[in-house]
Short mmCIF file of C-alpha atoms in Angstrom, two decimals:
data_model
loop_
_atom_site.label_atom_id
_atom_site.label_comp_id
_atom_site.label_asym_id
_atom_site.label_seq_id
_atom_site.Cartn_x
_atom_site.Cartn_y
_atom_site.Cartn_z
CA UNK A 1 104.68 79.35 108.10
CA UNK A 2 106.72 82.22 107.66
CA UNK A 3 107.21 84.23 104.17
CA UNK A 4 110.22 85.89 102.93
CA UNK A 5 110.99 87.45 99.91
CA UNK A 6 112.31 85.56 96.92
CA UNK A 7 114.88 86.74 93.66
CA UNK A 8 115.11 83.44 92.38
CA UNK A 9 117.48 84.83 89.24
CA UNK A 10 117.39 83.32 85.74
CA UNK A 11 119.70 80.62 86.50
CA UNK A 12 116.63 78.86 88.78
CA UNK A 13 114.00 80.00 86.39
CA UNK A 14 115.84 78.27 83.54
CA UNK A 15 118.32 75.10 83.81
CA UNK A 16 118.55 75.32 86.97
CA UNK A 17 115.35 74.71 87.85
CA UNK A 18 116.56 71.86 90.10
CA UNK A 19 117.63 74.23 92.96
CA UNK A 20 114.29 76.21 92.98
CA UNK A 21 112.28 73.20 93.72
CA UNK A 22 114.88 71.87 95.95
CA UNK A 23 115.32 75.39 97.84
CA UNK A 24 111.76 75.67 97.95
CA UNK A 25 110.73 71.84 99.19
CA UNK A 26 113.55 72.25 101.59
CA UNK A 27 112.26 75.98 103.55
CA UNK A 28 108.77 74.99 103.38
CA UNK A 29 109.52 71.72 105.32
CA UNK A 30 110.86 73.89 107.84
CA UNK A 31 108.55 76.37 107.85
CA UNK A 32 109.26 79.22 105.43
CA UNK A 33 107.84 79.83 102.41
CA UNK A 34 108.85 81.82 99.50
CA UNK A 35 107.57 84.93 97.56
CA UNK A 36 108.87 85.50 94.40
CA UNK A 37 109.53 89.63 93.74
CA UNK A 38 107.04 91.15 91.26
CA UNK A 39 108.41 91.04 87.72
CA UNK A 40 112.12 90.86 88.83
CA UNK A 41 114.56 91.43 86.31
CA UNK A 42 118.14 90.19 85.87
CA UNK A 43 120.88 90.67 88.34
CA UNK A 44 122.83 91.86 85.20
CA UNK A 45 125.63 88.67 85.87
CA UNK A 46 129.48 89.13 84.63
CA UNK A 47 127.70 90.45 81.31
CA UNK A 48 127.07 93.92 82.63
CA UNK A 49 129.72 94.74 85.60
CA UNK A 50 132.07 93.50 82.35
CA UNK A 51 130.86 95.57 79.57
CA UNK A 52 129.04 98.79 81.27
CA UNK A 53 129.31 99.78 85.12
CA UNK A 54 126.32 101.48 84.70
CA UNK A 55 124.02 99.20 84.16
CA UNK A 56 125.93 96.39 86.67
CA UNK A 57 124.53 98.79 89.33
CA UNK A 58 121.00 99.84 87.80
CA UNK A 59 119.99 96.30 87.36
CA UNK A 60 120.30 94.52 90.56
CA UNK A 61 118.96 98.45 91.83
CA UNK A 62 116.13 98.03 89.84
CA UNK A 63 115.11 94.38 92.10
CA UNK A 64 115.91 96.01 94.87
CA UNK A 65 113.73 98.87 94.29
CA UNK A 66 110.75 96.22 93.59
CA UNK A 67 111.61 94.11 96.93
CA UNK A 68 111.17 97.44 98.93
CA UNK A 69 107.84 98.23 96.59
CA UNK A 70 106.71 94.80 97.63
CA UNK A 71 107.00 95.63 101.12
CA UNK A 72 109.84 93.14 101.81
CA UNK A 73 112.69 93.93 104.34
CA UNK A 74 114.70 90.37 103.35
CA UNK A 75 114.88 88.11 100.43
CA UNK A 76 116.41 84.94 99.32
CA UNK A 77 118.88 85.47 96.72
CA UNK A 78 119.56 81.50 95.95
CA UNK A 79 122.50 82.19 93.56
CA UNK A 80 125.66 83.69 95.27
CA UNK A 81 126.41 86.11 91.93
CA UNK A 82 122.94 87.17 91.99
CA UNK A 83 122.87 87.94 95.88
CA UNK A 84 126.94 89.13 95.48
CA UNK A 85 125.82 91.93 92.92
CA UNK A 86 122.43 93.22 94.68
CA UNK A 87 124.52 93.32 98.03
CA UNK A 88 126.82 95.36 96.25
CA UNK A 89 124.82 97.70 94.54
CA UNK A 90 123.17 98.20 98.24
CA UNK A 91 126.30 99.20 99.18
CA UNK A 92 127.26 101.62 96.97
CA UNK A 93 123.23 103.32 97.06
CA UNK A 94 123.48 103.40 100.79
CA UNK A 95 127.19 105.06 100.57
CA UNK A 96 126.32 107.53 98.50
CA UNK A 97 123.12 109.72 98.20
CA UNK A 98 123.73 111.17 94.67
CA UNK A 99 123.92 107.91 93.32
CA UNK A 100 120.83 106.39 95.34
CA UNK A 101 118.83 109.54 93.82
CA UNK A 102 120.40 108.62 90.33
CA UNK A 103 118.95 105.26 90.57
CA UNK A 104 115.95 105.67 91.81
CA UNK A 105 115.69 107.84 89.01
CA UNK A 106 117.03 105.60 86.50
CA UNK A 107 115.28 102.59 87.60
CA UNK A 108 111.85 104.33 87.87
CA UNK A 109 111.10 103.54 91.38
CA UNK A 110 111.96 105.19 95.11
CA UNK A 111 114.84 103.26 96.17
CA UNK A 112 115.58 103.48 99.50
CA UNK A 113 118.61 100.68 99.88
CA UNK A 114 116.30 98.93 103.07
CA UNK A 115 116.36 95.40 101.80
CA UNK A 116 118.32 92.56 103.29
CA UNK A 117 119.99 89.86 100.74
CA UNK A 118 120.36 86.64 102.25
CA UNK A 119 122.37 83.85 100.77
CA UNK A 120 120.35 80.22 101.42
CA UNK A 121 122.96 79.24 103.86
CA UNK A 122 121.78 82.27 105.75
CA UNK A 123 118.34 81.40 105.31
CA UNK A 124 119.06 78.23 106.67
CA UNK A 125 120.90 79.56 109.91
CA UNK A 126 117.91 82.09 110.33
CA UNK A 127 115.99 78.94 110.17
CA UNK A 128 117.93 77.46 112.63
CA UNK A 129 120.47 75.03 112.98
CA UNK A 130 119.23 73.32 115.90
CA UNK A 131 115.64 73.12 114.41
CA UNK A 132 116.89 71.39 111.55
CA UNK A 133 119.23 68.90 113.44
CA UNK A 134 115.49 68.15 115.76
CA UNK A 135 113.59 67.62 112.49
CA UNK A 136 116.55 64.95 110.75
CA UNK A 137 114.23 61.91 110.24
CA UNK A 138 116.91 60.44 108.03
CA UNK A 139 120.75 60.71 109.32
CA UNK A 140 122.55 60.83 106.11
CA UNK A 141 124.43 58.17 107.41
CA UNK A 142 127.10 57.22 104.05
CA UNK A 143 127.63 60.40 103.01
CA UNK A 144 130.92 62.14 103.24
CA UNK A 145 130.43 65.57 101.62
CA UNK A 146 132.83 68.06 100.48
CA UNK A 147 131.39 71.39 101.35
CA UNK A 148 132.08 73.90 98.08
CA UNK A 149 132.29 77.36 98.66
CA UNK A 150 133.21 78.22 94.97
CA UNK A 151 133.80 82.17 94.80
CA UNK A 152 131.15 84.65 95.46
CA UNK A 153 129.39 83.10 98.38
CA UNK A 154 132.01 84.39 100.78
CA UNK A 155 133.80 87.14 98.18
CA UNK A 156 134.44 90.31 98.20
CA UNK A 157 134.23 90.06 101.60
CA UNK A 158 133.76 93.49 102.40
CA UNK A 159 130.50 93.16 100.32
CA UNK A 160 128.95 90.10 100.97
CA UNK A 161 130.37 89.98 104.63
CA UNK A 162 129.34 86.62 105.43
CA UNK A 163 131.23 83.67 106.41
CA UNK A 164 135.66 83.72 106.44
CA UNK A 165 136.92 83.81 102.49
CA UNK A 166 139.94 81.65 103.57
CA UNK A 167 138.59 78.79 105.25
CA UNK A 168 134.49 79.41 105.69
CA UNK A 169 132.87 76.44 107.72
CA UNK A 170 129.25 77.67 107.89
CA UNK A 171 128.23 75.00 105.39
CA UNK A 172 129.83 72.33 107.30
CA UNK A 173 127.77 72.87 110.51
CA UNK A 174 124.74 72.74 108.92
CA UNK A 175 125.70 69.63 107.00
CA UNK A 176 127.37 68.00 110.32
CA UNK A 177 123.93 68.89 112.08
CA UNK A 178 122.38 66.21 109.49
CA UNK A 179 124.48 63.28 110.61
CA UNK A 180 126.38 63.56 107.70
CA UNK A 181 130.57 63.53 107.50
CA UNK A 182 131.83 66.80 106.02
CA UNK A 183 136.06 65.99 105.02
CA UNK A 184 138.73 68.74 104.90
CA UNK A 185 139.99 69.49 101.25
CA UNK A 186 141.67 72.12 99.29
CA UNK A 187 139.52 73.01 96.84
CA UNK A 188 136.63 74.59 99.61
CA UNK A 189 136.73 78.45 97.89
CA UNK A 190 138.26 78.07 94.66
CA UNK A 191 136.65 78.72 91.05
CA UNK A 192 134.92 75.98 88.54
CA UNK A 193 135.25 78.59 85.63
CA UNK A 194 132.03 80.14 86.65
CA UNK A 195 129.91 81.75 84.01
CA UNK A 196 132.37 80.95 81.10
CA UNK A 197 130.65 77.10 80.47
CA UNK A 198 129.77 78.09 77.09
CA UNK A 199 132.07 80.77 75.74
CA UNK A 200 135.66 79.44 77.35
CA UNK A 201 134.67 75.30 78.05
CA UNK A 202 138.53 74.48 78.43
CA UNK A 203 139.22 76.93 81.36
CA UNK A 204 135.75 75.09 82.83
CA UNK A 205 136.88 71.97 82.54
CA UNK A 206 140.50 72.45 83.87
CA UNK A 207 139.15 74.09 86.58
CA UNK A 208 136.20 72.03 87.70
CA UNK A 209 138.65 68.98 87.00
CA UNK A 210 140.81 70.04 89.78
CA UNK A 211 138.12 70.63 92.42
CA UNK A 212 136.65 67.22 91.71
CA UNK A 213 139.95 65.31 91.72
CA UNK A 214 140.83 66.92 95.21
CA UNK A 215 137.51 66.51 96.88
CA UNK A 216 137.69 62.65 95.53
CA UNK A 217 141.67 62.52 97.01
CA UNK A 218 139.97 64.10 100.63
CA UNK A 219 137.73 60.94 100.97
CA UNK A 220 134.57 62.90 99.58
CA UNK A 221 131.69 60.61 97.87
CA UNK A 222 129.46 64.02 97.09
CA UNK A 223 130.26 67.70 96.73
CA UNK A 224 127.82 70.29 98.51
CA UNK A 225 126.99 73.66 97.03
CA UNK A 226 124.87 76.59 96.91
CA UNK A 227 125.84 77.79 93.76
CA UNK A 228 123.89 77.13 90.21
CA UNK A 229 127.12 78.08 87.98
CA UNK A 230 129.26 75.53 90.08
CA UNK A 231 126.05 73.10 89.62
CA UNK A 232 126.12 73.26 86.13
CA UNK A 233 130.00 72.76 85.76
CA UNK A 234 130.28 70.18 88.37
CA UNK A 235 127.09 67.89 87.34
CA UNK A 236 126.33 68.70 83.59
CA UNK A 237 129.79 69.09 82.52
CA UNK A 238 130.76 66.06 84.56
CA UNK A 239 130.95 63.77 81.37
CA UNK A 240 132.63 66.72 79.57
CA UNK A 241 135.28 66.49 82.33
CA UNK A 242 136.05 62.64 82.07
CA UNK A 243 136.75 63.10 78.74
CA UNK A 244 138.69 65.48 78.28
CA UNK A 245 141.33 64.61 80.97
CA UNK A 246 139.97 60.66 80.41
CA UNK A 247 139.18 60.47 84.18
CA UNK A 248 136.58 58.85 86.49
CA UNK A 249 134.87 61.02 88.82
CA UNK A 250 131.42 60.24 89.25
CA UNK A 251 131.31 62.24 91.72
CA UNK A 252 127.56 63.09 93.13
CA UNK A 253 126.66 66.87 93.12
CA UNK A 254 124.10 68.31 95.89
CA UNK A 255 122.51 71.67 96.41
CA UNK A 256 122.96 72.07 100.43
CA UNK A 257 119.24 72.40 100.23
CA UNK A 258 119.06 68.62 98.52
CA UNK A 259 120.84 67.36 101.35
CA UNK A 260 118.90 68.74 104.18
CA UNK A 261 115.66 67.74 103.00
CA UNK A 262 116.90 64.68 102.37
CA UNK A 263 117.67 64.32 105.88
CA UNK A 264 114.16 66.03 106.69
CA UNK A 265 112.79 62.69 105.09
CA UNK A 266 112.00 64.68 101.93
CA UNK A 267 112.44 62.48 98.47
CA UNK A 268 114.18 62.59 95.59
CA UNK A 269 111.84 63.87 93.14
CA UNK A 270 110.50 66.42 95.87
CA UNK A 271 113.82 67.73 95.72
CA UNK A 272 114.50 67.82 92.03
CA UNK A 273 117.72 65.80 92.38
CA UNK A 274 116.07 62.66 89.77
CA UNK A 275 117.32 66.17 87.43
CA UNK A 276 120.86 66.00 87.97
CA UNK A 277 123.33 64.94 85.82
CA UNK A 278 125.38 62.34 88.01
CA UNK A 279 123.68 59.73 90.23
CA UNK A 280 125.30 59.10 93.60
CA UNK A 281 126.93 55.37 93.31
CA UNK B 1 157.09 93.96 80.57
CA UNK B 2 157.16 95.91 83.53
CA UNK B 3 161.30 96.78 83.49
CA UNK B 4 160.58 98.02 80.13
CA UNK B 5 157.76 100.44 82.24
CA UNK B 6 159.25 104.00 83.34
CA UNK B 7 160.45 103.58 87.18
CA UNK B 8 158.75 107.26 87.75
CA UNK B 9 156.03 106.94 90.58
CA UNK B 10 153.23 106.99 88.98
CA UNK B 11 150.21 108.51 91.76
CA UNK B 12 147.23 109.21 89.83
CA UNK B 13 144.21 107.12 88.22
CA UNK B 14 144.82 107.65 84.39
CA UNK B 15 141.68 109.73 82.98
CA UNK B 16 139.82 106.74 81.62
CA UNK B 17 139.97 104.60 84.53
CA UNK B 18 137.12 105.36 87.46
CA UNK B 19 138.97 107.22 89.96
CA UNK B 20 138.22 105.13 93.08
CA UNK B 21 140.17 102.42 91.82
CA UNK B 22 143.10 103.27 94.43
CA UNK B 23 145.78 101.87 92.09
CA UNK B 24 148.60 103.56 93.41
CA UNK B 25 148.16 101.92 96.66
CA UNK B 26 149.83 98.55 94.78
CA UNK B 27 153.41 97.56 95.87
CA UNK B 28 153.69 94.71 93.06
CA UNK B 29 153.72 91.92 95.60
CA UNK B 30 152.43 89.75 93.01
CA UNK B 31 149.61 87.91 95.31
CA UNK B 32 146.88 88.85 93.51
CA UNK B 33 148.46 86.92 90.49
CA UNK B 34 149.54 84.05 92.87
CA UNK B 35 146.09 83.48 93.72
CA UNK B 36 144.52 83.65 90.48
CA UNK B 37 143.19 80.75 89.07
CA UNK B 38 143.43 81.47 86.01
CA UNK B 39 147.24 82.91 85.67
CA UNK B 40 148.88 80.06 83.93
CA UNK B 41 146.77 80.93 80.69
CA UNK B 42 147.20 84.58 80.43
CA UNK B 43 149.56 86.74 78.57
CA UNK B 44 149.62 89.54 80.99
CA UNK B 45 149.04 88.86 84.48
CA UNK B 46 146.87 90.55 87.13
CA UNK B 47 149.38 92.54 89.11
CA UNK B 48 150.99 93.55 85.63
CA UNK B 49 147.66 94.93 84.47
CA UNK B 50 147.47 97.15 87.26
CA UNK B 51 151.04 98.67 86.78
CA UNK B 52 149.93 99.26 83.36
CA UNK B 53 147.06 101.29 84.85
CA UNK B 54 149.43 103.01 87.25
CA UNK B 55 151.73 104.00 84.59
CA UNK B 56 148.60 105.05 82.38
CA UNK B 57 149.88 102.52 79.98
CA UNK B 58 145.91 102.02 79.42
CA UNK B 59 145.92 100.92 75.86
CA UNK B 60 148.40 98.64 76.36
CA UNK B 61 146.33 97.17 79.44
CA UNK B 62 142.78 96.71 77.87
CA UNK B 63 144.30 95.01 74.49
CA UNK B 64 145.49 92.38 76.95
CA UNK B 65 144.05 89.36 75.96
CA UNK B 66 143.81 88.28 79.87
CA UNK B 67 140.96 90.91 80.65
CA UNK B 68 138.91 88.27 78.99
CA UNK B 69 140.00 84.97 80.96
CA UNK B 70 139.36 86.64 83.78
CA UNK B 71 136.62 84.42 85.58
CA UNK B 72 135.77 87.10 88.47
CA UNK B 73 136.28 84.97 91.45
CA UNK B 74 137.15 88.27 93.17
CA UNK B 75 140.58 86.16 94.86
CA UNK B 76 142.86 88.66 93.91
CA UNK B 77 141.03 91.46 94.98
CA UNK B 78 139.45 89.30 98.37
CA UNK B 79 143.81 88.74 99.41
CA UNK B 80 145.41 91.86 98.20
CA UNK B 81 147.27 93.42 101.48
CA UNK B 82 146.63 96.84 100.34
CA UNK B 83 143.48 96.81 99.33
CA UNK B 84 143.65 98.04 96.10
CA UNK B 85 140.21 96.02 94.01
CA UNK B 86 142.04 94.19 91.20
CA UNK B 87 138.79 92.60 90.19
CA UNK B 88 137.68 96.02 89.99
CA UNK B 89 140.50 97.12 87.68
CA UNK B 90 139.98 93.97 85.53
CA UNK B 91 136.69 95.04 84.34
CA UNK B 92 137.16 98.72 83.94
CA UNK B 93 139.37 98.09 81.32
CA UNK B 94 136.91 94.97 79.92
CA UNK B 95 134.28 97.92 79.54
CA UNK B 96 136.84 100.38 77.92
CA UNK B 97 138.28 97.58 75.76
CA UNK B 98 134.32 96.80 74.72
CA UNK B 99 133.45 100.61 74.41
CA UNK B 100 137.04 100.37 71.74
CA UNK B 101 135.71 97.89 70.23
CA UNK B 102 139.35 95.88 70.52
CA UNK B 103 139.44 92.59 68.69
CA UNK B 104 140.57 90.65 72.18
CA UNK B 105 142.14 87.97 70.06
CA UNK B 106 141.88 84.34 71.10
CA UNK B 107 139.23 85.03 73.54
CA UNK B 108 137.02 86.78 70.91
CA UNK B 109 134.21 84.41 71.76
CA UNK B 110 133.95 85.83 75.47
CA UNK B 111 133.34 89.30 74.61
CA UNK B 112 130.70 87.90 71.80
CA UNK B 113 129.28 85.76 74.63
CA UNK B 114 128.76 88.65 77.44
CA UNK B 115 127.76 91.13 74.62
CA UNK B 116 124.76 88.77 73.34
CA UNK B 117 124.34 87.67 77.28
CA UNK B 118 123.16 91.43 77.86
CA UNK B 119 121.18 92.17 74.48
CA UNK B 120 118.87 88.66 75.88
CA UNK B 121 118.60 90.52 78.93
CA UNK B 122 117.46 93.84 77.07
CA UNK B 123 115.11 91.95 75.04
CA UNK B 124 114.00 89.74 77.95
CA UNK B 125 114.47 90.83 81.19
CA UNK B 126 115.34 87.91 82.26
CA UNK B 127 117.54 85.12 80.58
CA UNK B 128 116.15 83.61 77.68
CA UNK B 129 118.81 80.19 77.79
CA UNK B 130 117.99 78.97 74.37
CA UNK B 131 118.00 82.42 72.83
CA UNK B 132 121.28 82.70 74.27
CA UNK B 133 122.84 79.57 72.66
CA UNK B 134 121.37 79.96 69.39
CA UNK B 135 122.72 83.82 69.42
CA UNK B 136 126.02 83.10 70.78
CA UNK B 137 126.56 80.33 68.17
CA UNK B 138 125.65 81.71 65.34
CA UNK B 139 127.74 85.08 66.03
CA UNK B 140 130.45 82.96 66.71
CA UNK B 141 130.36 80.91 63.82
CA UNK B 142 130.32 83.87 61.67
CA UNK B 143 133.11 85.02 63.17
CA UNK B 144 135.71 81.95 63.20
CA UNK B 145 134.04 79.79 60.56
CA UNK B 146 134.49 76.60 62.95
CA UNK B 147 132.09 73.79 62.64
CA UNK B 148 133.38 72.25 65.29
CA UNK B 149 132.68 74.79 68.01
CA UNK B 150 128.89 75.75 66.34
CA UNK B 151 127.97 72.14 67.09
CA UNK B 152 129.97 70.91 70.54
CA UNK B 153 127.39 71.13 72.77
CA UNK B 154 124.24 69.75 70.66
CA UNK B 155 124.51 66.62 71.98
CA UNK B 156 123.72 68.34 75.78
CA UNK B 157 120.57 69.72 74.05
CA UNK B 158 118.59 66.16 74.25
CA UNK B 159 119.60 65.18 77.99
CA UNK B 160 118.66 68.64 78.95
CA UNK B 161 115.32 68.19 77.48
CA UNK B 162 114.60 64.95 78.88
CA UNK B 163 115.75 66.44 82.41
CA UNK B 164 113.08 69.11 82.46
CA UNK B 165 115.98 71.86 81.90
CA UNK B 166 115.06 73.33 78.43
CA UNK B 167 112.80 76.29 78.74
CA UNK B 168 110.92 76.65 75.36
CA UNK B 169 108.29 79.24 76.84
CA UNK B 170 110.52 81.27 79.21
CA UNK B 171 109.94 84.18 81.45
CA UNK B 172 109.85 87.12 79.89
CA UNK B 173 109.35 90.41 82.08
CA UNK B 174 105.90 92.12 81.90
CA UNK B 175 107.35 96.19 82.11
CA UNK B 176 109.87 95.52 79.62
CA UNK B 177 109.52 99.62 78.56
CA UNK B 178 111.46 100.69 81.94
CA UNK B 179 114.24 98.20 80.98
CA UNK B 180 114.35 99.22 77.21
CA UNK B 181 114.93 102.86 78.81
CA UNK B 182 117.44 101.80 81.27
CA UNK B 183 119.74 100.03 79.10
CA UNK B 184 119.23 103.40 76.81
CA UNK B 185 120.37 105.64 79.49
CA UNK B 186 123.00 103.72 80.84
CA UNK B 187 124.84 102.72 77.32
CA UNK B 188 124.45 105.89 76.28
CA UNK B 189 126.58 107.61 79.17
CA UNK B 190 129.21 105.06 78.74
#
């Protein structure tokens, strides 16, 4: 077994929940297990780099500055905004000295800028591709997945620096390497409305309408992410989204995780997909 | 909009915009807007903000009621040929429009979402979901009066529950004193 660091984010800790056992059950059948950084805060979300700059930077500083003081050099970041804005608050600490000194100040703790953010497709590369396609015990024979990018797993580029923004594929090797059928679609990096569920629910809907009408036109039967937010619009908004535009999707959503421990013979319930929204049909 | 603008060259970062926003590196190509997902709804568009902010037309920028409809994919900023970090732009004028206090019209219930979104996060540390709703709601409510909207999405409540996803003990942080001083400090300078 090998132990990384873990910022699950509030998102996993709260409705989410789903993707933390499913994230979890998936690395530890593969050999890596999780530990959660000590009394980790909030990355800060849209909330903070929309209303104060400030504190869009201090926060996701602040769980940095505990993932060093917990002696980790990497940690699992699960939710792309969550690993987007402590990658990007590394940047800007490591860029400029003032403002690492500032912080460190501000956030009561040494911060040094040292730790790695990995996104769980990264995890599951650094796991290795070719161990997981050894350890499929179940080919996911039927499935045809759309692999959904959504927004911040690949952007800003220049922060996040993983993967191509225009037409990323790292999902679909790992999904291919399960026996699974990944199709080509449109929709791969656009956004489902994001954080605005609650506060704007008709820009949600449009928008999570369109990427499940085009991954259904593409031949999909599921949709693949690794992102909570698009979770929640995709799955639990789901019904919201037949009604309003009086369609039928019923369209399966997996975490990437769900699918490869799926394929690792995992069930179900171990994975915490019996808590989605929308059975696969 | 823009025609109206002065056709002066306008070089510098107006005084209450961060100065590394490189605005006067934008030619107006327009594909920041093109790829914005969001365009069709807005009344002023993303490469029309930032030639308000080149023209230090400021006001007229953050009163934009499109600041706020903004879902921060980061596509206009991730295709823009020159660079310039219209994402960026976007939500230095969301933090000078909240610092105003503007009214941000018909998407009033954004700004009263994020600004309750961080208060839970003072309070908390982390996100306290069902704090969050009954917060959000109820400030909303008392600001538009509808019925309609302070009840839509009770009937997710229930399903949620029976899926394991409502928290009623949730995580709270244990040094919530360095956060409570942090949020101090870094309101207090904006």
């Amino acid at each position: 077994m090998t132990e990384i660091g873990y910022y699950p984010g509030c998102a996993l800790h709260g409705s989410s929940n789903d993707y933390e056992t499913s994230a979890r059950a998936c690395l530890a059948a593969l050999g890596v297990q999780l530990r959660e950084v000590t009394d980790w805060v909030c990355c800060g979300a849209t909330a903070a780099h929309a209303l104060n700059h400030k504190l869009s930077v201090a926060l996701p500083a602040r769980n940095l500055a505990l993932a060093e003081h917990d002696g980790f050099r990497e940690i699992l970041a699960p939710c792309p905004m969550c690993s987007m804005e402590l990658l990007k608050a590394r940047q800007e600490i490591l860029a400029d000295e003032a403002l690492r000194a500032e912080m460190s100040s501000l956030v009561e703790l040494e911060l040094r800028g040292g730790v790695n953010v990995l996104n769980l497709v990264q995890a599951l590369q650094s796991a290795g591709i070719d161990r997981i396609k050894a350890a499929v015990k179940k080919p996911l024979d039927g499935i045809r997945a759309a692999c959904y990018y959504g927004c911040l797993l690949t952007r800003p580029p220049g922060v996040v620096r993983f993967d191509d923004p225009e037409q990323p594929r790292s999902m679909e090797a790992i999904v291919g390497a399960l026996g699974a059928k990944t199709v080509d679609w449109n929709y791969r990096t656009e956004c489902c409305g994001a954080g605005l569920t609650m506060a704007n629910e008709e820009t949600v809907l449009e928008l999570s309408h369109r990427i499940l009408t085009n991954a259904a036109a593409h031949g999909a039967n599921c949709v693949v992410t690794v992102c909570p937010m698009c979770h929640v619009n995709l799955d639990m908004k789901q019904a919201d989204i037949e009604r309003r535009f009086n369609a039928k999707h019923k369209m399966a959503i997996y975490y990437l995780s769900d699918l490869v421990g799926l394929a690792l013979g995992l069930s179900e319930k171990e994975l915490g997909i019996d808590r989605h929204f929308v059975a696969r049909t | 909009m823009i025609d109206a603008a002065t056709s002066g060259e306008a070089t510098a970062v107006p005084a209450d915009l961060p100065a590394f926003l490189d605005l006067e590196n934008c030619y107006q190509c327009g594909k920041c807007t093109a790829g914005c997902p969001v365009a069709e709804r807005m009344d002023v568009v993303p490469n029309q903000l930032v030639r308000l902010a080149q023209l230090g037309l400021v006001e007229r920028a953050r009163r934009a009621e499109s600041i706020w409809q903004c879902v921060s994919c980061q596509t206009c900023s991730t295709r823009c040929p020159k660079s310039v970090d219209c994402a960026a732009v976007i939500d230095a004028l969301r933090q000078l429009s909240f610092e105003k206090g503007d009214a941000a019209g018909s998407q009033r219930r954004t700004v009263l979402f994020q600004e309750a979104f961080l208060r839970n996060i003072r309070r908390n540390g982390r996100l306290n979901e069902l704090e969050l709703v009954g917060v959000f709601k109820t400030k909303a409510f008392l600001d538009d009066l509808s019925i309609p909207f302070l009840f839509k999405d009770a009937m997710l409540a229930p399903r949620m529950r029976a899926k394991g996803k409502l928290h009623f003990k949730p995580d709270r942080v244990k040094d919530g004193g360095v956060l409570e001083r942090m949020f101090d400090r870094c309101l207090r300078q904006a």
